[in-house]
N, CA, C and O of each residue as an XYZ file, in Angstrom:
688
protein
N     -40.968     41.038    -62.519
C     -40.509     42.337    -62.953
C     -38.984     42.324    -63.016
O     -38.332     41.897    -62.063
N     -38.421     42.777    -64.102
C     -36.978     42.787    -64.302
C     -36.349     44.021    -63.658
O     -36.852     45.135    -63.802
N     -35.253     43.807    -62.953
C     -34.497     44.903    -62.361
C     -33.046     44.476    -62.277
O     -32.717     43.305    -62.467
N     -32.184     45.435    -61.993
C     -30.777     45.141    -61.738
C     -30.262     46.075    -60.660
O     -30.753     47.192    -60.497
N     -29.263     45.600    -59.926
C     -28.532     46.469    -59.018
C     -27.350     47.000    -59.802
O     -26.559     46.229    -60.345
N     -27.229     48.322    -59.863
C     -26.141     48.904    -60.642
C     -25.465     50.001    -59.849
O     -26.062     50.622    -58.971
N     -24.209     50.222    -60.180
C     -23.488     51.317    -59.533
C     -24.152     52.636    -59.912
O     -24.661     52.809    -61.019
N     -24.127     53.548    -58.966
C     -24.726     54.863    -59.186
C     -23.952     55.652    -60.239
O     -22.723     55.600    -60.286
N     -24.677     56.378    -61.079
C     -24.111     57.287    -62.076
C     -24.895     58.587    -62.023
O     -26.076     58.589    -61.675
N     -24.245     59.693    -62.365
C     -24.938     60.984    -62.335
C     -26.180     61.000    -63.218
O     -27.128     61.730    -62.931
N     -26.190     60.214    -64.275
C     -27.353     60.145    -65.145
C     -28.586     59.578    -64.466
O     -29.681     59.648    -65.024
N     -28.429     59.011    -63.257
C     -29.558     58.453    -62.508
C     -30.323     59.509    -61.712
O     -31.393     59.226    -61.174
N     -29.782     60.710    -61.638
C     -30.340     61.724    -60.732
C     -31.805     62.051    -61.038
O     -32.615     62.131    -60.115
N     -32.152     62.237    -62.281
C     -33.523     62.642    -62.610
C     -34.537     61.575    -62.213
O     -35.553     61.882    -61.589
N     -34.267     60.332    -62.570
C     -35.249     59.281    -62.259
C     -35.311     59.003    -60.765
O     -36.394     58.767    -60.228
N     -34.169     59.028    -60.083
C     -34.207     58.747    -58.652
C     -34.926     59.866    -57.913
O     -35.648     59.599    -56.953
N     -34.750     61.096    -58.332
C     -35.469     62.207    -57.700
C     -36.971     62.063    -57.912
O     -37.759     62.354    -57.012
N     -37.362     61.624    -59.081
C     -38.785     61.433    -59.374
C     -39.404     60.419    -58.419
O     -40.468     60.672    -57.855
N     -38.749     59.273    -58.232
C     -39.308     58.225    -57.372
C     -39.145     58.535    -55.887
O     -40.007     58.171    -55.087
N     -38.056     59.200    -55.505
C     -37.782     59.475    -54.091
C     -38.666     60.576    -53.527
O     -38.884     60.628    -52.316
N     -39.166     61.434    -54.355
C     -39.979     62.560    -53.902
C     -41.400     62.083    -53.602
O     -42.343     62.402    -54.326
N     -41.535     61.307    -52.510
C     -42.790     60.649    -52.205
C     -42.917     60.513    -50.688
O     -42.080     59.883    -50.042
N     -43.948     61.096    -50.139
C     -44.146     61.032    -48.691
C     -44.311     59.601    -48.197
O     -43.946     59.296    -47.062
N     -44.857     58.719    -49.033
C     -45.043     57.327    -48.631
C     -43.726     56.581    -48.483
O     -43.676     55.529    -47.845
N     -42.670     57.111    -49.062
C     -41.323     56.570    -48.879
C     -40.649     57.270    -47.703
O     -40.140     56.617    -46.793
N     -40.650     58.590    -47.728
C     -39.961     59.369    -46.695
C     -40.486     59.073    -45.292
O     -39.716     59.107    -44.332
N     -41.767     58.785    -45.154
C     -42.345     58.518    -43.839
C     -41.777     57.271    -43.166
O     -41.926     57.108    -41.955
N     -41.130     56.387    -43.928
C     -40.565     55.162    -43.358
C     -39.041     55.171    -43.331
O     -38.418     54.139    -43.083
N     -38.438     56.336    -43.585
C     -36.979     56.435    -43.588
C     -36.517     57.424    -42.524
O     -37.315     58.193    -41.987
N     -35.245     57.395    -42.233
C     -34.678     58.316    -41.246
C     -34.801     59.750    -41.734
O     -34.997     60.007    -42.921
N     -34.683     60.669    -40.800
C     -34.902     62.078    -41.105
C     -33.887     62.664    -42.078
O     -34.130     63.732    -42.640
N     -32.771     62.002    -42.289
C     -31.791     62.486    -43.261
C     -32.266     62.383    -44.700
O     -31.676     62.993    -45.592
N     -33.323     61.622    -44.939
C     -33.911     61.490    -46.283
C     -34.818     62.691    -46.486
O     -35.834     62.819    -45.802
N     -34.463     63.588    -47.429
C     -35.213     64.836    -47.557
C     -36.576     64.670    -48.234
O     -36.778     63.775    -49.055
N     -37.487     65.543    -47.871
C     -38.763     65.670    -48.574
C     -39.137     67.143    -48.529
O     -39.274     67.687    -47.433
N     -39.305     67.801    -49.638
C     -39.229     67.225    -50.986
C     -37.812     66.756    -51.329
O     -36.820     67.258    -50.801
N     -37.759     65.782    -52.227
C     -36.499     65.215    -52.703
C     -36.265     65.765    -54.098
O     -37.018     65.464    -55.024
N     -35.223     66.569    -54.249
C     -34.968     67.274    -55.502
C     -33.865     66.594    -56.319
O     -33.189     65.682    -55.842
N     -33.705     67.054    -57.539
C     -32.609     66.572    -58.380
C     -31.261     66.890    -57.730
O     -30.319     66.104    -57.835
N     -31.168     68.038    -57.060
C     -29.930     68.399    -56.365
C     -29.646     67.410    -55.226
O     -28.494     67.042    -54.997
N     -30.695     66.980    -54.515
C     -30.515     65.961    -53.469
C     -29.989     64.671    -54.083
O     -29.101     64.025    -53.527
N     -30.546     64.301    -55.234
C     -30.124     63.076    -55.914
C     -28.666     63.165    -56.343
O     -27.914     62.207    -56.165
N     -28.260     64.284    -56.898
C     -26.870     64.467    -57.330
C     -25.933     64.358    -56.132
O     -24.893     63.705    -56.214
N     -26.294     64.993    -55.022
C     -25.468     64.936    -53.823
C     -25.350     63.498    -53.311
O     -24.262     63.054    -52.942
N     -26.456     62.783    -53.292
C     -26.451     61.389    -52.854
C     -25.564     60.539    -53.761
O     -24.736     59.765    -53.280
N     -25.739     60.683    -55.059
C     -24.964     59.892    -56.026
C     -23.477     60.161    -55.866
O     -22.673     59.229    -55.894
N     -23.099     61.432    -55.697
C     -21.679     61.751    -55.493
C     -21.129     61.042    -54.260
O     -19.963     60.646    -54.250
N     -21.935     60.877    -53.234
C     -21.477     60.235    -52.013
C     -21.357     58.731    -52.109
O     -20.649     58.111    -51.316
N     -22.058     58.123    -53.097
C     -22.116     56.661    -53.141
C     -21.764     56.059    -54.496
O     -22.108     54.909    -54.770
N     -21.086     56.820    -55.342
C     -20.683     56.306    -56.665
C     -19.715     55.138    -56.560
O     -19.728     54.231    -57.391
N     -18.881     55.168    -55.538
C     -17.833     54.146    -55.403
C     -18.021     53.342    -54.123
O     -18.444     53.877    -53.098
N     -17.705     52.062    -54.193
C     -17.701     51.223    -52.999
C     -16.468     51.561    -52.173
O     -15.471     52.060    -52.693
N     -16.553     51.285    -50.892
C     -15.411     51.426    -49.991
C     -15.323     50.141    -49.170
O     -16.217     49.299    -49.255
N     -14.269     49.975    -48.381
C     -14.209     48.796    -47.510
C     -15.304     48.795    -46.435
O     -15.517     47.782    -45.767
N     -15.995     49.927    -46.268
C     -17.025     50.052    -45.243
C     -18.444     50.028    -45.790
O     -19.398     49.988    -45.014
N     -18.604     50.050    -47.123
C     -19.974     50.111    -47.638
C     -20.050     49.718    -49.106
O     -19.093     49.849    -49.869
N     -21.227     49.233    -49.462
C     -21.587     48.972    -50.850
C     -22.974     49.563    -51.038
O     -23.882     49.278    -50.257
N     -23.143     50.378    -52.061
C     -24.438     50.998    -52.314
C     -24.740     50.906    -53.805
O     -23.868     51.138    -54.643
N     -25.971     50.568    -54.120
C     -26.380     50.401    -55.512
C     -27.728     51.057    -55.784
O     -28.568     51.204    -54.896
N     -27.899     51.439    -57.029
C     -29.218     51.850    -57.512
C     -29.998     50.588    -57.836
O     -29.436     49.614    -58.337
N     -31.288     50.606    -57.553
C     -32.186     49.543    -58.003
C     -32.802     50.075    -59.287
O     -33.629     50.986    -59.254
N     -32.399     49.507    -60.419
C     -32.849     49.993    -61.725
C     -33.924     49.065    -62.271
O     -33.685     47.876    -62.481
N     -35.102     49.616    -62.498
C     -36.208     48.884    -63.100
C     -36.384     49.437    -64.513
O     -36.541     50.642    -64.707
N     -36.355     48.545    -65.483
C     -36.437     48.957    -66.889
C     -35.392     50.024    -67.220
O     -35.651     50.952    -67.986
N     -34.208     49.869    -66.627
C     -33.088     50.757    -66.923
C     -33.070     52.069    -66.165
O     -32.101     52.820    -66.273
N     -34.128     52.375    -65.388
C     -34.181     53.641    -64.656
C     -33.979     53.413    -63.160
O     -34.568     52.505    -62.575
N     -33.140     54.249    -62.551
C     -32.918     54.169    -61.106
C     -34.239     54.447    -60.406
O     -34.787     55.546    -60.493
N     -34.740     53.433    -59.710
C     -36.065     53.508    -59.097
C     -36.016     53.299    -57.590
O     -37.055     53.251    -56.932
N     -34.820     53.175    -57.048
C     -34.648     52.975    -55.620
C     -33.183     52.848    -55.285
O     -32.320     52.983    -56.152
N     -32.908     52.589    -54.029
C     -31.528     52.486    -53.564
C     -31.439     51.398    -52.508
O     -32.390     51.150    -51.766
N     -30.277     50.750    -52.453
C     -30.014     49.746    -51.427
C     -28.529     49.803    -51.087
O     -27.681     49.934    -51.970
N     -28.229     49.702    -49.799
C     -26.833     49.758    -49.389
C     -26.592     48.966    -48.122
O     -27.502     48.760    -47.320
N     -25.359     48.526    -47.950
C     -24.919     47.819    -46.753
C     -23.741     48.609    -46.191
O     -22.798     48.943    -46.907
N     -23.820     48.902    -44.877
C     -22.872     49.796    -44.237
C     -22.285     49.120    -42.997
O     -23.005     48.823    -42.044
N     -20.975     48.882    -43.019
C     -20.294     48.221    -41.912
C     -20.272     49.160    -40.710
O     -20.010     50.357    -40.837
N     -20.552     48.593    -39.551
C     -20.550     49.355    -38.305
C     -19.127     49.460    -37.770
O     -18.190     48.928    -38.366
N     -18.972     50.146    -36.647
C     -17.646     50.377    -36.071
C     -17.516     49.757    -34.689
O     -18.477     49.236    -34.124
N     -16.308     49.827    -34.165
C     -15.983     49.425    -32.808
C     -16.329     47.945    -32.600
O     -15.939     47.119    -33.426
N     -17.028     47.587    -31.555
C     -17.323     46.187    -31.270
C     -18.328     45.596    -32.257
O     -18.552     44.386    -32.259
N     -18.931     46.431    -33.090
C     -19.893     45.986    -34.109
C     -19.249     45.843    -35.486
O     -19.960     45.762    -36.489
N     -17.933     45.811    -35.553
C     -17.206     45.839    -36.820
C     -17.465     44.642    -37.727
O     -17.152     44.707    -38.916
N     -18.019     43.569    -37.215
C     -18.348     42.408    -38.046
C     -19.823     42.379    -38.429
O     -20.306     41.402    -39.001
N     -20.533     43.460    -38.107
C     -21.942     43.619    -38.472
C     -22.087     44.785    -39.425
O     -21.304     45.735    -39.403
N     -23.106     44.693    -40.263
C     -23.402     45.782    -41.193
C     -24.909     45.989    -41.226
O     -25.689     45.051    -41.056
N     -25.297     47.234    -41.449
C     -26.719     47.563    -41.562
C     -27.095     47.679    -43.028
O     -26.360     48.266    -43.821
N     -28.237     47.120    -43.384
C     -28.767     47.276    -44.729
C     -29.897     48.300    -44.679
O     -30.730     48.294    -43.773
N     -29.899     49.166    -45.667
C     -30.960     50.160    -45.801
C     -31.395     50.212    -47.248
O     -30.606     49.931    -48.150
N     -32.643     50.570    -47.472
C     -33.168     50.545    -48.841
C     -34.461     51.332    -48.936
O     -35.122     51.612    -47.936
N     -34.797     51.675    -50.152
C     -36.123     52.194    -50.489
C     -36.370     51.898    -51.968
O     -35.434     51.688    -52.739
N     -37.627     51.887    -52.338
C     -38.008     51.575    -53.716
C     -39.192     52.435    -54.108
O     -40.091     52.669    -53.300
N     -39.198     52.908    -55.353
C     -40.310     53.703    -55.856
C     -41.637     52.978    -55.695
O     -41.728     51.771    -55.922
N     -42.649     53.711    -55.307
C     -43.951     53.117    -54.990
C     -44.562     52.287    -56.120
O     -45.208     51.281    -55.826
N     -44.394     52.654    -57.406
C     -44.992     51.824    -58.454
C     -44.464     50.391    -58.495
O     -45.059     49.538    -59.153
N     -43.350     50.111    -57.798
C     -42.726     48.795    -57.858
C     -42.911     47.980    -56.578
O     -42.335     46.901    -56.439
N     -43.710     48.494    -55.650
C     -43.977     47.767    -54.416
C     -44.818     46.525    -54.707
O     -45.597     46.486    -55.659
N     -44.638     45.524    -53.866
C     -45.428     44.283    -53.923
C     -45.266     43.518    -55.232
O     -46.197     42.858    -55.691
N     -44.094     43.609    -55.824
C     -43.812     42.890    -57.065
C     -42.588     41.974    -56.932
O     -42.127     41.402    -57.920
N     -42.068     41.839    -55.711
C     -40.921     40.967    -55.463
C     -39.571     41.607    -55.719
O     -38.537     40.971    -55.515
N     -39.563     42.856    -56.162
C     -38.301     43.523    -56.491
C     -37.427     43.670    -55.249
O     -36.243     43.333    -55.279
N     -38.007     44.172    -54.152
C     -37.179     44.451    -52.978
C     -36.638     43.177    -52.351
O     -35.481     43.146    -51.934
N     -37.438     42.137    -52.275
C     -36.926     40.877    -51.726
C     -35.727     40.389    -52.533
O     -34.714     39.994    -51.955
N     -35.828     40.413    -53.839
C     -34.714     39.977    -54.694
C     -33.517     40.907    -54.561
O     -32.373     40.451    -54.545
N     -33.771     42.205    -54.467
C     -32.678     43.168    -54.314
C     -31.945     42.945    -52.988
O     -30.718     43.023    -52.933
N     -32.695     42.668    -51.930
C     -32.077     42.400    -50.623
C     -31.195     41.156    -50.715
O     -30.060     41.168    -50.238
N     -31.697     40.097    -51.315
C     -30.890     38.870    -51.454
C     -29.606     39.140    -52.235
O     -28.523     38.732    -51.816
N     -29.729     39.831    -53.373
C     -28.553     40.114    -54.194
C     -27.542     40.973    -53.444
O     -26.338     40.720    -53.502
N     -28.038     41.997    -52.734
C     -27.125     42.885    -52.019
C     -26.448     42.148    -50.871
O     -25.269     42.381    -50.607
N     -27.162     41.271    -50.189
C     -26.551     40.504    -49.103
C     -25.478     39.560    -49.645
O     -24.423     39.408    -49.030
N     -25.733     38.930    -50.780
C     -24.708     38.080    -51.405
C     -23.449     38.887    -51.700
O     -22.339     38.461    -51.379
N     -23.625     40.038    -52.304
C     -22.501     40.907    -52.642
C     -21.757     41.340    -51.375
O     -20.527     41.314    -51.331
N     -22.503     41.733    -50.359
C     -21.881     42.214    -49.123
C     -21.118     41.105    -48.407
O     -19.998     41.321    -47.946
N     -21.716     39.926    -48.312
C     -21.022     38.823    -47.643
C     -19.772     38.402    -48.411
O     -18.804     37.952    -47.799
N     -19.771     38.536    -49.717
C     -18.595     38.196    -50.519
C     -17.486     39.238    -50.388
O     -16.307     38.882    -50.378
N     -17.847     40.523    -50.289
C     -16.854     41.596    -50.381
C     -16.480     42.262    -49.071
O     -15.403     42.850    -48.968
N     -17.334     42.186    -48.078
C     -17.075     42.890    -46.821
C     -16.707     41.892    -45.726
O     -17.178     40.755    -45.750
N     -15.878     42.295    -44.773
C     -15.434     41.379    -43.708
C     -16.470     41.292    -42.579
O     -16.176     41.624    -41.431
N     -17.678     40.843    -42.917
C     -18.776     40.821    -41.953
C     -19.327     39.404    -41.792
O     -19.125     38.543    -42.648
N     -20.029     39.179    -40.676
C     -20.679     37.892    -40.437
C     -22.185     38.055    -40.238
O     -22.909     37.067    -40.117
N     -22.654     39.307    -40.204
C     -24.056     39.575    -39.894
C     -24.500     40.848    -40.596
O     -23.767     41.835    -40.635
N     -25.711     40.818    -41.150
C     -26.346     42.012    -41.716
C     -27.677     42.187    -40.990
O     -28.444     41.239    -40.827
N     -27.929     43.405    -40.564
C     -29.185     43.655    -39.854
C     -29.936     44.824    -40.485
O     -29.361     45.629    -41.217
N     -31.215     44.897    -40.190
C     -32.081     45.988    -40.660
C     -32.955     46.430    -39.504
O     -33.267     45.644    -38.609
N     -33.347     47.693    -39.530
C     -34.198     48.261    -38.492
C     -35.434     48.922    -39.096
O     -35.564     50.144    -39.022
N     -36.340     48.155    -39.688
C     -37.545     48.783    -40.253
C     -38.489     49.266    -39.150
O     -38.480     48.742    -38.036
N     -39.292     50.262    -39.475
C     -40.341     50.695    -38.562
C     -41.327     49.533    -38.434
O     -41.643     48.879    -39.428
N     -41.807     49.275    -37.238
C     -42.705     48.142    -37.006
C     -44.009     48.280    -37.785
O     -44.646     47.277    -38.106
N     -44.405     49.494    -38.088
C     -45.662     49.714    -38.824
C     -45.443     49.756    -40.344
O     -46.263     50.303    -41.081
N     -44.332     49.174    -40.799
C     -44.060     49.060    -42.227
C     -44.041     47.568    -42.597
O     -42.970     46.979    -42.747
N     -45.206     46.970    -42.740
C     -45.255     45.523    -42.978
C     -44.614     45.109    -44.300
O     -44.106     43.992    -44.400
N     -44.620     45.963    -45.309
C     -43.991     45.620    -46.584
C     -42.496     45.402    -46.434
O     -41.944     44.456    -46.995
N     -41.843     46.271    -45.683
C     -40.408     46.128    -45.466
C     -40.109     44.894    -44.626
O     -39.176     44.150    -44.926
N     -40.887     44.674    -43.586
C     -40.689     43.485    -42.742
C     -40.877     42.212    -43.556
O     -40.101     41.266    -43.421
N     -41.888     42.186    -44.389
C     -42.165     41.005    -45.220
C     -41.032     40.755    -46.212
O     -40.624     39.610    -46.412
N     -40.518     41.823    -46.836
C     -39.410     41.663    -47.788
C     -38.183     41.082    -47.098
O     -37.514     40.215    -47.659
N     -37.881     41.542    -45.899
C     -36.741     41.011    -45.148
C     -36.944     39.536    -44.817
O     -36.031     38.728    -44.982
N     -38.130     39.192    -44.355
C     -38.407     37.797    -44.008
C     -38.291     36.891    -45.233
O     -37.718     35.805    -45.147
N     -38.828     37.326    -46.364
C     -38.743     36.530    -47.589
C     -37.302     36.391    -48.069
O     -36.954     35.416    -48.735
N     -36.464     37.373    -47.727
C     -35.050     37.330    -48.124
C     -34.208     36.495    -47.163
O     -33.007     36.335    -47.379
N     -34.822     35.960    -46.102
C     -34.097     35.089    -45.186
C     -33.756     35.690    -43.835
O     -33.151     35.016    -43.002
N     -34.131     36.949    -43.595
C     -33.852     37.595    -42.315
C     -34.784     37.053    -41.236
O     -35.905     36.629    -41.519
N     -34.299     37.076    -39.995
C     -35.063     36.636    -38.837
C     -35.343     37.830    -37.934
O     -34.452     38.639    -37.675
N     -36.569     37.939    -37.460
C     -36.916     38.972    -36.491
C     -36.251     38.634    -35.161
O     -36.514     37.584    -34.575
N     -35.389     39.532    -34.691
C     -34.709     39.316    -33.413
C     -35.416     40.022    -32.267
O     -35.260     39.639    -31.108
N     -36.192     41.051    -32.585
C     -36.883     41.749    -31.515
C     -37.585     43.001    -31.985
O     -37.379     43.479    -33.101
N     -38.414     43.516    -31.107
C     -39.118     44.777    -31.342
C     -38.641     45.764    -30.290
O     -38.649     45.471    -29.094
N     -38.230     46.925    -30.746
C     -37.774     47.984    -29.841
C     -38.939     48.939    -29.624
O     -39.324     49.672    -30.536
N     -39.491     48.934    -28.438
C     -40.662     49.743    -28.120
C     -40.291     51.222    -28.056
O     -39.285     51.606    -27.460
N     -41.128     52.036    -28.683
C     -40.996     53.507    -28.633
C     -39.598     53.991    -29.017
O     -39.077     54.928    -28.411
N     -38.996     53.363    -30.008
C     -37.612     53.680    -30.375
C     -37.482     54.701    -31.494
O     -36.391     55.221    -31.726
N     -38.573     54.997    -32.190
C     -38.541     55.905    -33.337
C     -39.345     57.159    -33.029
O     -40.465     57.081    -32.525
N     -38.767     58.314    -33.332
C     -39.504     59.585    -33.262
C     -39.491     60.177    -34.655
O     -38.461     60.665    -35.119
N     -40.631     60.136    -35.322
C     -40.734     60.574    -36.717
C     -42.045     61.336    -36.881
O     -43.099     60.878    -36.440
N     -41.972     62.474    -37.505
C     -43.158     63.298    -37.774
C     -43.953     63.562    -36.495
O     -45.182     63.485    -36.485
N     -43.230     63.874    -35.420
C     -43.825     64.204    -34.126
C     -44.629     63.067    -33.496
O     -45.515     63.309    -32.677
N     -44.320     61.837    -33.877
C     -44.971     60.669    -33.291
C     -43.902     59.666    -32.876
O     -42.793     59.665    -33.409
N     -44.248     58.824    -31.927
C     -43.343     57.785    -31.455
C     -43.838     56.439    -31.959
O     -45.025     56.123    -31.872
N     -42.894     55.642    -32.497
C     -43.213     54.341    -33.075
C     -42.247     53.280    -32.553
O     -41.181     53.596    -32.024
N     -42.636     52.033    -32.712
C     -41.746     50.907    -32.460
C     -40.925     50.633    -33.724
O     -41.327     50.988    -34.832
N     -39.780     50.002    -33.534
C     -39.001     49.506    -34.667
C     -38.686     48.034    -34.422
O     -38.856     47.516    -33.318
N     -38.231     47.389    -35.463
C     -37.881     45.976    -35.390
C     -36.397     45.805    -35.681
O     -35.781     46.632    -36.353
N     -35.843     44.736    -35.171
C     -34.472     44.350    -35.530
C     -34.561     43.007    -36.239
O     -34.995     42.008    -35.664
N     -34.147     43.005    -37.485
C     -34.044     41.776    -38.280
C     -32.576     41.529    -38.549
O     -31.806     42.479    -38.686
N     -32.172     40.268    -38.627
C     -30.776     39.967    -38.926
C     -30.666     38.722    -39.805
O     -31.525     37.841    -39.808
N     -29.574     38.702    -40.539
C     -29.217     37.584    -41.406
C     -27.755     37.253    -41.119
O     -26.889     38.124    -41.201
N     -27.487     36.004    -40.785
C     -26.124     35.575    -40.510
C     -25.510     34.953    -41.751
O     -26.163     34.199    -42.473
N     -24.256     35.277    -41.988
C     -23.550     34.740    -43.150
C     -23.589     33.217    -43.158
O     -23.781     32.607    -44.209
N     -23.410     32.608    -42.008
C     -23.354     31.144    -41.922
C     -24.664     30.471    -42.319
O     -24.676     29.292    -42.673
N     -25.765     31.217    -42.262
C     -27.057     30.608    -42.614
C     -27.681     31.184    -43.878
O     -28.838     30.902    -44.189
N     -26.909     31.994    -44.608
C     -27.428     32.619    -45.829
C     -27.335     31.618    -46.980
O     -26.234     31.231    -47.371
N     -28.475     31.197    -47.527
C     -28.466     30.127    -48.544
C     -28.094     30.569    -49.956
O     -27.996     29.737    -50.858
N     -27.885     31.872    -50.158
C     -27.694     32.357    -51.532
C     -26.239     32.669    -51.856
O     -25.967     33.344    -52.849
N     -25.300     32.195    -51.044
C     -23.876     32.429    -51.335
C     -23.357     31.368    -52.304
O     -22.183     31.389    -52.673
């Protein structure tokens, strides 16, 4: 399946709102991800991430030219300043087609080239095997499971810590 990582544009709001307005996506993301997800939410998000900064890179995942998901790398602060967190989501029609694994690899290449970091990590919910599998296929290593670390929809879940080190990333 063909896709590209592209900078966010206001014209992406309609398609991203269409794909983001999905409980199967929101249930695996932090509470800041709204549901329902409206066009106004999309516009607000795009305004916040149209431009890269020294602390972050964020891109639309465009499938067949339409923004169908999002991926970003965010540099941490203080003693974690050489680490960055990757976060992402993808419209459900594009799951299990290799898009997210490729998007993760591309975004990590971009982040390692442009940001002053040595490590990228992700914290997927442990009960999200698709996200864990995409990270593993992209070269991330499971560092641990955090028991009872997530409180979402009035339930407690485990989360995982995956990491990718710049020194061992084969796609640079």
